[in-house]
PDB file of C-alpha atoms and ligand atoms in Angstrom:
ATOM      1  CA  MET A 128      -0.242   0.281  -0.085  1.00  0.00           C
ATOM      2  CA  LEU A 129       1.402   3.467  -0.563  1.00  0.00           C
ATOM      3  CA  THR A 130       1.033   6.464   2.207  1.00  0.00           C
ATOM      4  CA  ASP A 131      -0.674   9.424   0.375  1.00  0.00           C
ATOM      5  CA  GLU A 132       2.739  11.118   0.705  1.00  0.00           C
ATOM      6  CA  GLU A 133       4.129   8.402  -2.189  1.00  0.00           C
ATOM      7  CA  LEU A 134       0.761   8.963  -3.808  1.00  0.00           C
ATOM      8  CA  ARG A 135       1.156  12.405  -4.003  1.00  0.00           C
ATOM      9  CA  GLU A 136       4.439  11.765  -5.607  1.00  0.00           C
ATOM     10  CA  LEU A 137       3.415   8.988  -7.805  1.00  0.00           C
ATOM     11  CA  TYR A 138       0.612  11.689  -9.268  1.00  0.00           C
ATOM     12  CA  GLN A 139       3.217  14.170  -9.858  1.00  0.00           C
ATOM     13  CA  GLU A 140       5.652  12.196 -11.759  1.00  0.00           C
ATOM     14  CA  VAL A 141       2.682  11.337 -13.622  1.00  0.00           C
ATOM     15  CA  ILE A 142       1.631  14.723 -14.633  1.00  0.00           C
ATOM     16  CA  LEU A 143       5.094  16.174 -15.039  1.00  0.00           C
ATOM     17  CA  ASP A 144       5.580  12.995 -17.419  1.00  0.00           C
ATOM     18  CA  HIS A 145       2.575  13.888 -19.580  1.00  0.00           C
ATOM     19  CA  GLN A 146       4.168  17.610 -19.281  1.00  0.00           C
ATOM     20  CA  ALA A 147       7.077  17.243 -20.710  1.00  0.00           C
ATOM     21  CA  ASP A 148       6.305  14.308 -23.478  1.00  0.00           C
ATOM     22  CA  PRO A 149       2.171  14.733 -24.406  1.00  0.00           C
ATOM     23  CA  ARG A 150       0.253  11.979 -26.264  1.00  0.00           C
ATOM     24  CA  ASN A 151      -0.899  13.295 -29.247  1.00  0.00           C
ATOM     25  CA  PHE A 152       0.493  16.700 -29.309  1.00  0.00           C
ATOM     26  CA  GLY A 153      -0.150  18.149 -32.518  1.00  0.00           C
ATOM     27  CA  SER A 154      -2.399  18.849 -35.714  1.00  0.00           C
ATOM     28  CA  LEU A 155      -5.083  16.502 -36.594  1.00  0.00           C
ATOM     29  CA  VAL A 156      -5.677  16.748 -40.785  1.00  0.00           C
ATOM     30  CA  ALA A 157      -7.939  14.718 -41.398  1.00  0.00           C
ATOM     31  CA  ALA A 158     -10.222  16.204 -38.218  1.00  0.00           C
ATOM     32  CA  THR A 159     -13.702  16.684 -38.491  1.00  0.00           C
ATOM     33  CA  HIS A 160     -14.914  18.651 -35.186  1.00  0.00           C
ATOM     34  CA  LYS A 161     -12.811  20.989 -33.696  1.00  0.00           C
ATOM     35  CA  ALA A 162     -12.780  23.979 -31.240  1.00  0.00           C
ATOM     36  CA  ASP A 163     -10.450  26.777 -29.154  1.00  0.00           C
ATOM     37  CA  GLY A 164     -10.346  26.600 -25.282  1.00  0.00           C
ATOM     38  CA  HIS A 165      -8.948  29.292 -23.135  1.00  0.00           C
ATOM     39  CA  ASN A 166      -8.780  29.609 -19.254  1.00  0.00           C
ATOM     40  CA  PRO A 167      -7.671  33.392 -18.460  1.00  0.00           C
ATOM     41  CA  LEU A 168      -7.437  32.818 -14.548  1.00  0.00           C
ATOM     42  CA  CYS A 169      -4.260  30.922 -16.060  1.00  0.00           C
ATOM     43  CA  GLY A 170      -3.679  31.959 -20.064  1.00  0.00           C
ATOM     44  CA  ASP A 171      -4.233  28.004 -20.823  1.00  0.00           C
ATOM     45  CA  ARG A 172      -4.338  27.898 -24.203  1.00  0.00           C
ATOM     46  CA  VAL A 173      -5.752  24.659 -26.054  1.00  0.00           C
ATOM     47  CA  HIS A 174      -7.132  23.675 -29.489  1.00  0.00           C
ATOM     48  CA  VAL A 175      -8.612  20.264 -29.873  1.00  0.00           C
ATOM     49  CA  ALA A 176      -8.670  18.270 -32.948  1.00  0.00           C
ATOM     50  CA  VAL A 177     -11.751  15.191 -33.537  1.00  0.00           C
ATOM     51  CA  GLN A 178     -11.197  12.978 -36.062  1.00  0.00           C
ATOM     52  CA  GLN A 179     -15.148  11.468 -35.795  1.00  0.00           C
ATOM     53  CA  GLU A 180     -16.212   8.575 -37.559  1.00  0.00           C
ATOM     54  CA  ASP A 181     -19.550   6.490 -37.644  1.00  0.00           C
ATOM     55  CA  GLY A 182     -20.223   8.135 -33.891  1.00  0.00           C
ATOM     56  CA  VAL A 183     -16.228   6.694 -33.200  1.00  0.00           C
ATOM     57  CA  ILE A 184     -13.264   8.580 -31.823  1.00  0.00           C
ATOM     58  CA  LYS A 185     -10.959   7.343 -34.526  1.00  0.00           C
ATOM     59  CA  ASP A 186      -8.484  10.131 -34.088  1.00  0.00           C
ATOM     60  CA  ILE A 187      -7.607  13.322 -31.327  1.00  0.00           C
ATOM     61  CA  ALA A 188      -5.295  15.080 -30.805  1.00  0.00           C
ATOM     62  CA  PHE A 189      -4.638  18.434 -29.315  1.00  0.00           C
ATOM     63  CA  THR A 190      -2.234  21.737 -29.674  1.00  0.00           C
ATOM     64  CA  GLY A 191      -1.999  25.077 -27.438  1.00  0.00           C
ATOM     65  CA  GLU A 192       0.434  26.271 -24.641  1.00  0.00           C
ATOM     66  CA  GLY A 193      -0.581  25.831 -20.912  1.00  0.00           C
ATOM     67  CA  CYS A 194       0.682  25.005 -17.306  1.00  0.00           C
ATOM     68  CA  ALA A 195       1.532  21.087 -16.447  1.00  0.00           C
ATOM     69  CA  ILE A 196      -1.954  20.311 -15.217  1.00  0.00           C
ATOM     70  CA  SER A 197      -3.850  21.525 -18.447  1.00  0.00           C
ATOM     71  CA  THR A 198      -1.471  20.186 -20.780  1.00  0.00           C
ATOM     72  CA  ALA A 199      -1.053  17.209 -18.598  1.00  0.00           C
ATOM     73  CA  SER A 200      -4.571  16.228 -18.636  1.00  0.00           C
ATOM     74  CA  ALA A 201      -5.185  17.331 -22.310  1.00  0.00           C
ATOM     75  CA  SER A 202      -2.443  14.224 -22.892  1.00  0.00           C
ATOM     76  CA  LEU A 203      -4.030  12.018 -21.269  1.00  0.00           C
ATOM     77  CA  MET A 204      -7.857  13.069 -22.544  1.00  0.00           C
ATOM     78  CA  THR A 205      -6.142  12.086 -25.648  1.00  0.00           C
ATOM     79  CA  GLU A 206      -4.891   9.450 -24.623  1.00  0.00           C
ATOM     80  CA  THR A 207      -7.829   7.874 -22.646  1.00  0.00           C
ATOM     81  CA  LEU A 208     -11.135   8.797 -25.959  1.00  0.00           C
ATOM     82  CA  LYS A 209      -9.028   8.215 -28.861  1.00  0.00           C
ATOM     83  CA  GLY A 210     -10.715   4.709 -30.506  1.00  0.00           C
ATOM     84  CA  LYS A 211     -13.368   5.084 -28.156  1.00  0.00           C
ATOM     85  CA  SER A 212     -17.318   5.930 -29.301  1.00  0.00           C
ATOM     86  CA  ILE A 213     -18.670   9.535 -29.048  1.00  0.00           C
ATOM     87  CA  GLN A 214     -21.014   7.942 -25.970  1.00  0.00           C
ATOM     88  CA  ASP A 215     -18.605   6.396 -23.723  1.00  0.00           C
ATOM     89  CA  ALA A 216     -16.413   9.778 -24.395  1.00  0.00           C
ATOM     90  CA  GLU A 217     -19.062  11.539 -23.189  1.00  0.00           C
ATOM     91  CA  ALA A 218     -19.575   9.304 -20.018  1.00  0.00           C
ATOM     92  CA  VAL A 219     -15.813   9.340 -19.455  1.00  0.00           C
ATOM     93  CA  MET A 220     -15.644  13.451 -19.631  1.00  0.00           C
ATOM     94  CA  SER A 221     -19.213  13.451 -17.149  1.00  0.00           C
ATOM     95  CA  ARG A 222     -16.984  10.868 -14.625  1.00  0.00           C
ATOM     96  CA  PHE A 223     -13.613  13.401 -14.750  1.00  0.00           C
ATOM     97  CA  LEU A 224     -15.658  16.438 -14.465  1.00  0.00           C
ATOM     98  CA  GLU A 225     -17.298  15.136 -11.395  1.00  0.00           C
ATOM     99  CA  LEU A 226     -13.744  13.235 -10.150  1.00  0.00           C
ATOM    100  CA  VAL A 227     -11.617  16.750 -10.557  1.00  0.00           C
ATOM    101  CA  THR A 228     -14.641  19.419  -8.910  1.00  0.00           C
ATOM    102  CA  GLY A 229     -14.484  16.843  -5.604  1.00  0.00           C
ATOM    103  CA  LYS A 230     -18.712  15.082  -6.305  1.00  0.00           C
ATOM    104  CA  LEU A 231     -16.841  11.821  -7.072  1.00  0.00           C
ATOM    105  CA  ASP A 232     -13.976  10.609  -3.895  1.00  0.00           C
ATOM    106  CA  GLY A 233     -12.803   7.447  -6.276  1.00  0.00           C
ATOM    107  CA  ALA A 234     -12.524   6.172  -9.675  1.00  0.00           C
ATOM    108  CA  SER A 235     -10.055   3.610 -10.125  1.00  0.00           C
ATOM    109  CA  ASP A 236     -12.257   2.867 -14.170  1.00  0.00           C
ATOM    110  CA  LEU A 237     -10.512   6.452 -15.472  1.00  0.00           C
ATOM    111  CA  GLY A 238      -6.912   5.076 -14.844  1.00  0.00           C
ATOM    112  CA  ASP A 239      -4.526   7.801 -15.181  1.00  0.00           C
ATOM    113  CA  LEU A 240      -7.062  10.162 -15.011  1.00  0.00           C
ATOM    114  CA  GLN A 241      -7.276  10.060 -11.514  1.00  0.00           C
ATOM    115  CA  VAL A 242      -3.988  11.645 -10.797  1.00  0.00           C
ATOM    116  CA  LEU A 243      -5.912  14.994 -11.553  1.00  0.00           C
ATOM    117  CA  ALA A 244      -8.133  14.198  -8.865  1.00  0.00           C
ATOM    118  CA  GLY A 245      -5.808  16.539  -6.114  1.00  0.00           C
ATOM    119  CA  VAL A 246      -6.851  19.447  -8.055  1.00  0.00           C
ATOM    120  CA  ARG A 247     -10.205  19.451  -6.663  1.00  0.00           C
ATOM    121  CA  GLU A 248      -8.568  21.335  -3.622  1.00  0.00           C
ATOM    122  CA  PHE A 249      -7.103  24.214  -5.406  1.00  0.00           C
ATOM    123  CA  PRO A 250     -10.278  25.244  -7.449  1.00  0.00           C
ATOM    124  CA  ALA A 251      -8.433  27.447  -9.480  1.00  0.00           C
ATOM    125  CA  ARG A 252      -6.360  24.570 -10.702  1.00  0.00           C
ATOM    126  CA  VAL A 253      -9.799  22.839 -11.562  1.00  0.00           C
ATOM    127  CA  LYS A 254     -10.124  24.932 -14.219  1.00  0.00           C
ATOM    128  CA  CYS A 255      -6.987  24.165 -15.837  1.00  0.00           C
ATOM    129  CA  ALA A 256      -7.761  20.628 -15.595  1.00  0.00           C
ATOM    130  CA  THR A 257     -11.176  20.492 -17.497  1.00  0.00           C
ATOM    131  CA  LEU A 258     -10.445  22.707 -20.180  1.00  0.00           C
ATOM    132  CA  ALA A 259      -8.752  20.560 -22.537  1.00  0.00           C
ATOM    133  CA  TRP A 260     -11.942  18.530 -21.726  1.00  0.00           C
ATOM    134  CA  HIS A 261     -14.655  21.653 -22.200  1.00  0.00           C
ATOM    135  CA  THR A 262     -13.015  22.360 -25.516  1.00  0.00           C
ATOM    136  CA  LEU A 263     -13.853  18.428 -26.561  1.00  0.00           C
ATOM    137  CA  GLU A 264     -17.194  18.997 -25.952  1.00  0.00           C
ATOM    138  CA  SER A 265     -17.819  21.854 -27.831  1.00  0.00           C
ATOM    139  CA  ALA A 266     -15.094  20.207 -30.906  1.00  0.00           C
ATOM    140  CA  ILE A 267     -17.881  17.323 -30.584  1.00  0.00           C
ATOM    141  CA  HIS A 268     -20.878  19.884 -30.535  1.00  0.00           C
ATOM    142  CA  GLN A 269     -20.131  22.148 -32.862  1.00  0.00           C
ATOM    143  CA  ASP A 270     -23.266  22.393 -34.325  1.00  0.00           C
ATOM    144  CA  HIS A 271     -24.011  24.575 -32.213  1.00  0.00           C
ATOM    145  CA  GLN A 272     -21.091  26.981 -31.493  1.00  0.00           C
ATOM    146  CA  PRO A 273     -20.795  28.578 -28.451  1.00  0.00           C
ATOM    147  CA  ASN A 274     -20.974  32.811 -27.982  1.00  0.00           C
ATOM    148  CA  GLU A 275     -18.012  33.968 -26.313  1.00  0.00           C
ATOM    149  CA  LYS A 276     -20.330  35.103 -22.986  1.00  0.00           C
ATOM    150  CA  GLU A 277     -21.051  31.337 -22.955  1.00  0.00           C
ATOM    151  CA  LYS A 278     -17.483  29.865 -23.597  1.00  0.00           C
ATOM    152  CA  GLN A 279     -17.203  32.379 -20.448  1.00  0.00           C
ATOM    153  CA  CYS A 280     -19.325  30.252 -18.093  1.00  0.00           C
ATOM    154  CA  ARG A 281     -17.720  27.467 -19.219  1.00  0.00           C
ATOM    155  CA  ILE A 282     -14.353  28.158 -18.143  1.00  0.00           C
ATOM    156  CA  SER A 283     -15.408  30.046 -15.160  1.00  0.00           C
TER     157      SER A 283
HETATM  158 ZN1   ZN B  62      -3.098  26.278 -15.776  1.00  0.00          ZN
END
């Protein structure tokens, strides 16, 4: 059994690893859906691109610049959701959002995404962790392009 301290260190390591070497980072030529997200509190910017085919996320990639938490979250998100159906992806998304906002205590089904659970103690960091996810959400539902005011609401 790992102590809380060891667990925190392990989580920190995973986050730093994803920041140093983000997975699925880059552009997606065959993208069918894309969206941009911005977290003005921290200055994080992310662009998420999805190649959707028959209701499945066939490929997903992101670019952007941000803090370790926002980059690691985007990287882990693409790694987790690639190959999933939109329906499954949305289920993971809502579990993840519950986890980082403290509505959920544990979520072993979320795998490595659990390393981000620590942000719940830092409300300002929650927005860093959820930025890529809200951006993916607006990419998937891009038939409805949110206006500036709605975008502000989404990430605040
Ligand atoms: Zn941030």
